[in-house]
CSV table of C-alpha atoms in Angstrom, one decimal:
chain,number,residue,atom,x,y,z
A,339,MET,CA,92.7,89.6,102.4
A,340,ARG,CA,94.0,89.8,98.9
A,341,THR,CA,95.6,93.0,97.6
A,342,SER,CA,95.7,93.6,93.7
A,343,THR,CA,95.0,95.8,90.9
A,344,PHE,CA,92.9,93.1,89.3
A,345,ALA,CA,90.9,95.1,86.5
A,346,PRO,CA,87.0,94.7,86.1
A,347,CYS,CA,86.3,92.7,83.2
A,348,SER,CA,84.6,94.7,80.2
A,349,ALA,CA,81.7,93.5,78.3
A,350,SER,CA,84.4,92.0,75.9
A,351,THR,CA,86.2,90.0,78.4
A,352,SER,CA,83.6,88.9,80.8
A,353,ARG,CA,80.8,86.7,79.4
A,354,TRP,CA,78.1,83.9,80.4
A,355,ARG,CA,79.0,80.4,79.1
A,356,GLY,CA,75.9,78.9,78.0
A,357,ARG,CA,73.0,78.2,80.5
A,358,GLY,CA,75.3,77.5,83.3
A,359,ASN,CA,76.2,81.2,83.6
A,360,VAL,CA,79.7,80.7,84.6
A,361,VAL,CA,81.7,84.0,84.9
A,362,VAL,CA,84.8,83.9,82.7
A,363,ALA,CA,87.6,86.0,84.2
A,364,CYS,CA,89.8,88.5,82.6
A,365,ASN,CA,93.0,87.5,80.6
A,366,ALA,CA,95.0,89.8,83.2
A,367,PRO,CA,98.3,88.9,84.4
A,368,GLN,CA,98.2,86.3,87.3
A,369,THR,CA,97.8,88.0,90.7
A,370,SER,CA,96.8,86.8,94.2
A,371,LEU,CA,93.3,87.8,93.5
A,372,GLU,CA,93.1,86.2,90.1
A,373,ARG,CA,94.5,82.9,91.5
A,374,SER,CA,92.1,82.8,93.9
A,375,VAL,CA,89.0,83.4,91.5
A,376,ARG,CA,90.4,80.8,89.0
A,377,LEU,CA,90.7,78.3,92.0
A,378,ALA,CA,87.0,79.1,92.5
A,379,GLN,CA,86.0,78.8,89.1
A,380,LYS,CA,87.6,75.2,88.8
A,381,ARG,CA,85.7,74.0,91.9
A,382,LEU,CA,82.5,75.8,90.4
A,383,GLY,CA,83.2,74.1,87.0
A,384,SER,CA,83.3,70.7,88.7
A,385,GLU,CA,80.4,70.9,90.7
A,386,LEU,CA,78.4,72.4,87.8
A,387,SER,CA,79.5,69.1,85.7
A,388,ARG,CA,78.8,66.9,88.4
A,389,LEU,CA,75.0,68.0,88.6
A,390,GLY,CA,74.5,68.4,85.0
A,391,GLU,CA,72.2,71.4,83.3
A,392,LEU,CA,69.1,69.8,84.9
A,393,GLY,CA,70.5,69.1,88.1
A,394,VAL,CA,71.6,72.7,88.5
A,395,GLU,CA,68.4,74.1,87.3
A,396,GLU,CA,66.4,71.8,89.6
A,397,ARG,CA,68.8,73.0,92.5
A,398,ILE,CA,68.3,76.7,92.1
A,399,ALA,CA,64.6,76.1,91.7
A,400,SER,CA,64.4,74.3,94.6
A,401,ALA,CA,66.2,77.0,96.7
A,402,SER,CA,63.9,79.6,95.4
A,403,ARG,CA,60.9,77.8,96.7
A,404,ALA,CA,62.1,77.7,100.2
A,405,PRO,CA,61.5,80.3,102.6
A,406,PRO,CA,63.7,83.1,103.0
A,407,PRO,CA,66.3,83.3,106.2
A,408,ARG,CA,64.7,84.6,109.2
A,409,ALA,CA,67.4,86.7,110.2
A,410,SER,CA,68.3,89.9,108.1
A,411,PHE,CA,71.9,91.1,107.6
A,412,VAL,CA,70.5,94.5,106.4
A,413,SER,CA,68.0,94.8,109.5
A,414,ALA,CA,71.1,94.1,111.8
A,415,ILE,CA,72.7,97.0,110.6
A,416,GLU,CA,69.7,99.1,110.3
A,417,ARG,CA,69.1,98.5,114.0
A,418,ARG,CA,72.3,100.1,115.1
A,419,THR,CA,72.2,103.0,112.5
A,420,TYR,CA,68.8,104.3,113.7
A,421,ALA,CA,70.5,104.1,117.3
A,422,GLY,CA,73.1,106.2,116.1
A,423,GLU,CA,75.6,103.4,116.3
A,424,CYS,CA,77.8,101.2,113.9
A,425,ALA,CA,77.0,97.6,113.6
A,426,ILE,CA,79.9,95.0,114.3
A,427,VAL,CA,80.2,91.8,112.2
A,428,ALA,CA,82.6,89.3,113.3
A,429,GLU,CA,84.8,87.0,110.8
A,430,VAL,CA,85.1,83.6,112.1
A,431,SER,CA,86.6,80.4,111.2
A,432,ALA,CA,87.4,76.8,112.5
A,433,GLY,CA,90.6,78.3,113.5
A,434,SER,CA,93.2,76.1,111.1
A,435,PRO,CA,92.6,74.0,108.1
A,436,SER,CA,92.6,70.8,110.0
A,437,ALA,CA,90.4,72.1,112.8
A,438,PRO,CA,86.8,70.1,112.7
A,439,ALA,CA,84.0,72.1,111.2
A,440,TRP,CA,82.0,73.0,114.5
A,441,HIS,CA,84.9,74.8,115.9
A,442,ALA,CA,83.4,77.6,113.5
A,443,ALA,CA,80.1,77.7,115.0
A,444,GLU,CA,81.8,77.7,118.7
A,445,ALA,CA,83.8,80.8,117.4
A,446,ALA,CA,80.6,82.4,116.1
A,447,GLU,CA,78.9,81.6,119.6
A,448,LYS,CA,81.8,83.6,121.4
A,449,CYS,CA,81.7,86.6,119.1
A,450,VAL,CA,77.7,87.0,119.7
A,451,GLU,CA,78.1,86.8,123.6
A,452,GLY,CA,80.9,89.5,123.0
A,453,GLY,CA,78.4,91.6,121.2
A,454,ALA,CA,78.4,91.0,117.5
A,455,ASP,CA,75.5,91.8,115.5
A,456,ALA,CA,76.2,89.5,112.7
A,457,ILE,CA,78.6,86.9,111.7
A,458,ALA,CA,80.7,86.5,108.3
A,459,LEU,CA,82.3,83.2,107.3
A,460,ARG,CA,84.8,82.5,104.6
A,461,THR,CA,84.2,79.3,102.4
A,462,ASP,CA,86.5,79.7,99.9
A,463,LEU,CA,89.0,76.9,99.0
A,464,GLU,CA,91.7,79.0,100.3
A,465,SER,CA,90.5,79.4,103.6
A,466,THR,CA,88.9,76.1,104.1
A,467,ALA,CA,88.2,72.6,102.4
A,468,ASP,CA,84.8,72.3,104.2
A,469,GLY,CA,83.4,75.8,103.7
A,470,LEU,CA,79.6,74.9,103.5
A,471,LEU,CA,79.8,72.3,106.0
A,472,GLN,CA,81.1,75.2,108.2
A,473,LEU,CA,78.2,77.7,106.9
A,474,GLN,CA,75.7,75.4,107.6
A,475,LEU,CA,76.9,74.5,111.5
A,476,VAL,CA,77.6,78.4,112.0
A,477,CYS,CA,74.1,79.2,110.5
A,478,ARG,CA,72.4,76.5,112.5
A,479,ALA,CA,74.2,78.0,115.8
A,480,MET,CA,73.2,81.6,115.0
A,481,GLU,CA,69.2,80.7,113.9
A,482,ALA,CA,68.4,80.4,117.4
A,483,ARG,CA,69.8,83.9,118.4
A,484,ASN,CA,68.2,85.5,115.1
A,485,ILE,CA,71.9,86.5,114.1
A,486,PRO,CA,72.4,86.8,110.5
A,487,VAL,CA,75.6,85.1,108.7
A,488,LEU,CA,77.0,86.6,105.8
A,489,GLN,CA,79.1,84.0,103.3
A,490,LEU,CA,82.2,85.5,101.9
A,491,ASP,CA,83.5,83.5,98.7
A,492,TRP,CA,84.0,84.1,95.1
A,493,THR,CA,80.6,84.0,94.0
A,494,MET,CA,80.0,83.8,90.2
A,495,HIS,CA,76.7,81.5,89.7
A,496,PRO,CA,73.1,81.4,91.0
A,497,LEU,CA,73.9,77.8,92.2
A,498,GLN,CA,76.7,79.1,94.7
A,499,VAL,CA,74.0,81.3,96.1
A,500,ALA,CA,71.5,78.5,96.1
A,501,GLN,CA,74.0,76.4,98.2
A,502,ALA,CA,74.5,79.2,100.6
A,503,LYS,CA,70.8,79.8,101.1
A,504,GLU,CA,70.6,75.9,101.8
A,505,ALA,CA,73.0,76.3,104.2
A,506,GLY,CA,70.9,79.1,106.0
A,507,ALA,CA,73.0,82.1,105.3
A,508,ALA,CA,71.2,85.3,105.2
A,509,GLY,CA,73.5,87.3,102.9
A,510,VAL,CA,76.0,86.8,100.3
A,511,GLN,CA,79.2,88.7,99.2
A,512,ILE,CA,79.8,89.6,95.4
A,513,VAL,CA,83.1,91.4,94.2
A,514,ALA,CA,82.4,93.7,91.5
A,515,SER,CA,85.8,94.0,90.3
A,516,VAL,CA,85.8,90.0,89.7
A,517,LEU,CA,82.2,89.8,88.3
A,518,GLY,CA,82.5,92.9,86.1
A,519,SER,CA,79.3,93.4,83.7
A,520,GLY,CA,78.2,90.0,85.3
A,521,THR,CA,77.7,91.9,88.5
A,522,PRO,CA,74.0,92.8,88.0
A,523,ALA,CA,72.9,89.3,86.9
A,524,ILE,CA,74.2,87.6,89.9
A,525,HIS,CA,73.1,90.6,92.3
A,526,ASP,CA,69.5,89.8,90.9
A,527,ALA,CA,70.1,86.1,91.5
A,528,ILE,CA,70.8,86.6,95.1
A,529,LEU,CA,67.6,88.9,95.4
A,530,ARG,CA,65.5,86.3,93.6
A,531,LEU,CA,66.4,83.5,95.9
A,532,GLY,CA,65.4,86.0,98.9
A,533,MET,CA,68.7,86.5,100.2
A,534,GLU,CA,70.7,89.8,100.4
A,535,PRO,CA,73.7,90.9,98.5
A,536,ILE,CA,76.6,92.9,99.5
A,537,VAL,CA,78.6,94.1,96.7
A,538,GLU,CA,82.2,94.7,97.1
A,539,ILE,CA,83.8,97.8,95.6
A,540,ILE,CA,87.4,98.8,95.2
A,541,HIS,CA,87.1,102.2,93.0
A,542,GLN,CA,84.5,104.4,91.5
A,543,ARG,CA,83.7,102.0,88.6
A,544,ASP,CA,82.8,99.5,90.9
A,545,LEU,CA,80.4,101.7,92.6
A,546,ASP,CA,78.7,102.7,89.4
A,547,MET,CA,78.0,99.3,88.3
A,548,ALA,CA,76.9,98.4,91.5
A,549,GLU,CA,74.6,101.6,91.9
A,550,LYS,CA,73.2,100.7,88.3
A,551,CYS,CA,72.1,97.4,89.4
A,552,GLY,CA,70.3,99.0,92.6
A,553,ALA,CA,72.7,97.7,95.5
A,554,ARG,CA,71.7,98.7,98.7
A,555,LEU,CA,74.5,97.3,100.6
A,556,PHE,CA,78.0,98.1,99.8
A,557,GLY,CA,81.4,96.7,101.1
A,558,VAL,CA,85.1,97.6,101.2
A,559,HIS,CA,88.1,95.7,102.5
A,560,LEU,CA,86.0,92.4,102.6
A,561,ALA,CA,88.0,90.4,100.3
A,562,VAL,CA,90.1,92.7,98.3
A,563,ALA,CA,92.3,95.6,99.5
A,564,LEU,CA,92.7,98.5,97.9
A,565,ALA,CA,96.0,98.4,95.9
A,566,LEU,CA,97.3,101.9,96.9
A,567,PRO,CA,101.1,102.6,97.9
A,568,ASN,CA,100.4,103.1,101.6
A,569,ALA,CA,97.8,103.2,104.6
A,570,GLU,CA,97.2,106.9,104.4
A,571,ALA,CA,96.2,106.6,100.6
A,572,ARG,CA,93.9,103.6,101.3
A,573,ILE,CA,92.4,105.7,104.3
A,574,LEU,CA,91.6,108.6,101.7
A,575,ALA,CA,90.6,106.3,99.1
A,576,THR,CA,88.1,104.6,101.6
A,577,LYS,CA,86.4,107.9,102.8
A,578,GLY,CA,85.9,108.7,99.2
A,579,LEU,CA,84.1,105.7,98.3
A,580,LEU,CA,82.2,106.2,101.4
A,581,GLN,CA,81.2,109.5,100.7
A,582,SER,CA,80.1,108.8,97.2
A,583,LEU,CA,77.6,106.1,98.1
A,584,PRO,CA,73.9,106.9,97.0
A,585,PHE,CA,71.8,108.2,99.3
A,586,GLY,CA,69.8,105.4,101.5
A,587,ALA,CA,72.8,103.1,101.0
A,588,LEU,CA,74.5,101.1,103.8
A,589,SER,CA,78.3,100.4,104.0
A,590,CYS,CA,80.4,97.6,105.7
A,591,ILE,CA,83.9,98.0,106.2
A,592,GLY,CA,86.5,95.4,106.8
A,593,VAL,CA,88.8,96.3,109.4
A,594,ALA,CA,92.0,94.5,111.1
A,595,SER,CA,92.9,96.9,114.0
A,596,MET,CA,91.5,99.3,116.5
A,597,ASP,CA,93.1,102.1,114.3
A,598,GLU,CA,91.2,101.0,111.0
A,599,ALA,CA,87.9,100.7,113.0
A,600,ARG,CA,88.3,104.2,114.5
A,601,ASN,CA,88.7,105.6,111.1
A,602,ALA,CA,85.9,103.6,109.5
A,603,ILE,CA,83.6,104.8,112.3
A,604,ALA,CA,84.8,108.5,111.9
A,605,TYR,CA,84.5,108.4,107.9
A,606,GLY,CA,80.5,107.2,108.4
A,607,ALA,CA,80.8,103.4,107.9
A,608,ASP,CA,77.6,101.7,108.9
A,609,ALA,CA,79.1,98.5,109.9
A,610,LEU,CA,82.8,97.0,110.7
A,611,LEU,CA,83.6,93.7,109.8
A,612,LEU,CA,86.1,92.8,112.1
A,613,LYS,CA,89.0,90.5,110.4
A,614,ARG,CA,89.8,87.2,111.8
A,615,ASP,CA,93.3,88.1,112.6
A,616,MET,CA,91.8,91.2,114.8
A,617,LEU,CA,89.8,88.8,116.8
A,618,VAL,CA,93.2,86.6,117.7
A,619,VAL,CA,95.3,89.1,119.3
A,620,GLY,CA,97.7,87.3,121.4
A,621,SER,CA,96.0,86.4,124.8
A,622,GLN,CA,93.3,88.9,124.7
A,623,ASP,CA,89.8,87.5,124.9
A,624,VAL,CA,87.6,87.7,121.9
A,625,GLY,CA,84.9,89.2,124.2
A,626,ASP,CA,87.3,92.2,125.2
A,627,VAL,CA,88.4,92.8,121.7
A,628,LEU,CA,84.5,93.4,121.0
A,629,ARG,CA,83.7,95.1,123.8
A,630,GLU,CA,86.5,97.6,123.0
A,631,VAL,CA,85.0,97.7,119.4
A,632,ARG,CA,81.6,98.2,120.8
A,633,TYR,CA,82.6,100.9,123.1
A,634,LEU,CA,84.1,102.9,119.7
A,635,ALA,CA,81.3,102.1,117.7
A,636,SER,CA,78.5,103.3,120.3
A,637,GLY,CA,80.0,106.9,119.4
A,638,ASP,CA,81.3,107.7,123.1
A,639,ASP,CA,85.0,107.7,122.1
């Protein structure tokens, strides 16, 4: 997770370039977050150049004609909230950059067997070199179980959304502080392609922007950590964001420990996204970790 004070782009520093709709990042100091975003922009720019304008438009149009994913990320969360529980989303990976892509699908299978309601997978270049292949294999494995898969990446263009849909993802994460004034356009593009957007927010400005574009699903601590001096301040900030969400909104909070999970549940999170590091705790079995979180999420703790 990147911790950064990366400021949201204003209308004067964030624009759409031509018909390709590439988000241009702010001219802010180079932070870990901005380096990640610039790397994603470089990869996206290469793909747009390779396909050409017509090829990009055809790719997006083809994805829009395809049926929506059968499994729903929102429905998976709602099933738990209606039962008075918190949903569990497990973040998986192939294990290492050199591991074969199918290892990610195996990890997803183990998490679902342990009780996960949904799966999340990072496809950014810093996490894996074959993210879309991993996403395709994970989605294929989860389709038979009717388990939704959420793509975690620096999504800045409808082409990336189309690629996620082609792979079988149900939802796509977007980061409001990265997209700035471009957030509504990408949010709408995800909806038009029949998928579910989750808007990651780190402060009130992000929340206001997401609310204006009609966001239903909000994320905190998914890819960007709140840049605050200590754990107590981050907990209070997370609590404040959750309490400020509009009526009917759903929240998904990224957690990396049992204490963080317990706090998120206490503050009203609708879903927990268990970070990869949390699911690899020494010799503890993934199933044991998930069962312990499920016990917390059931409200019986």
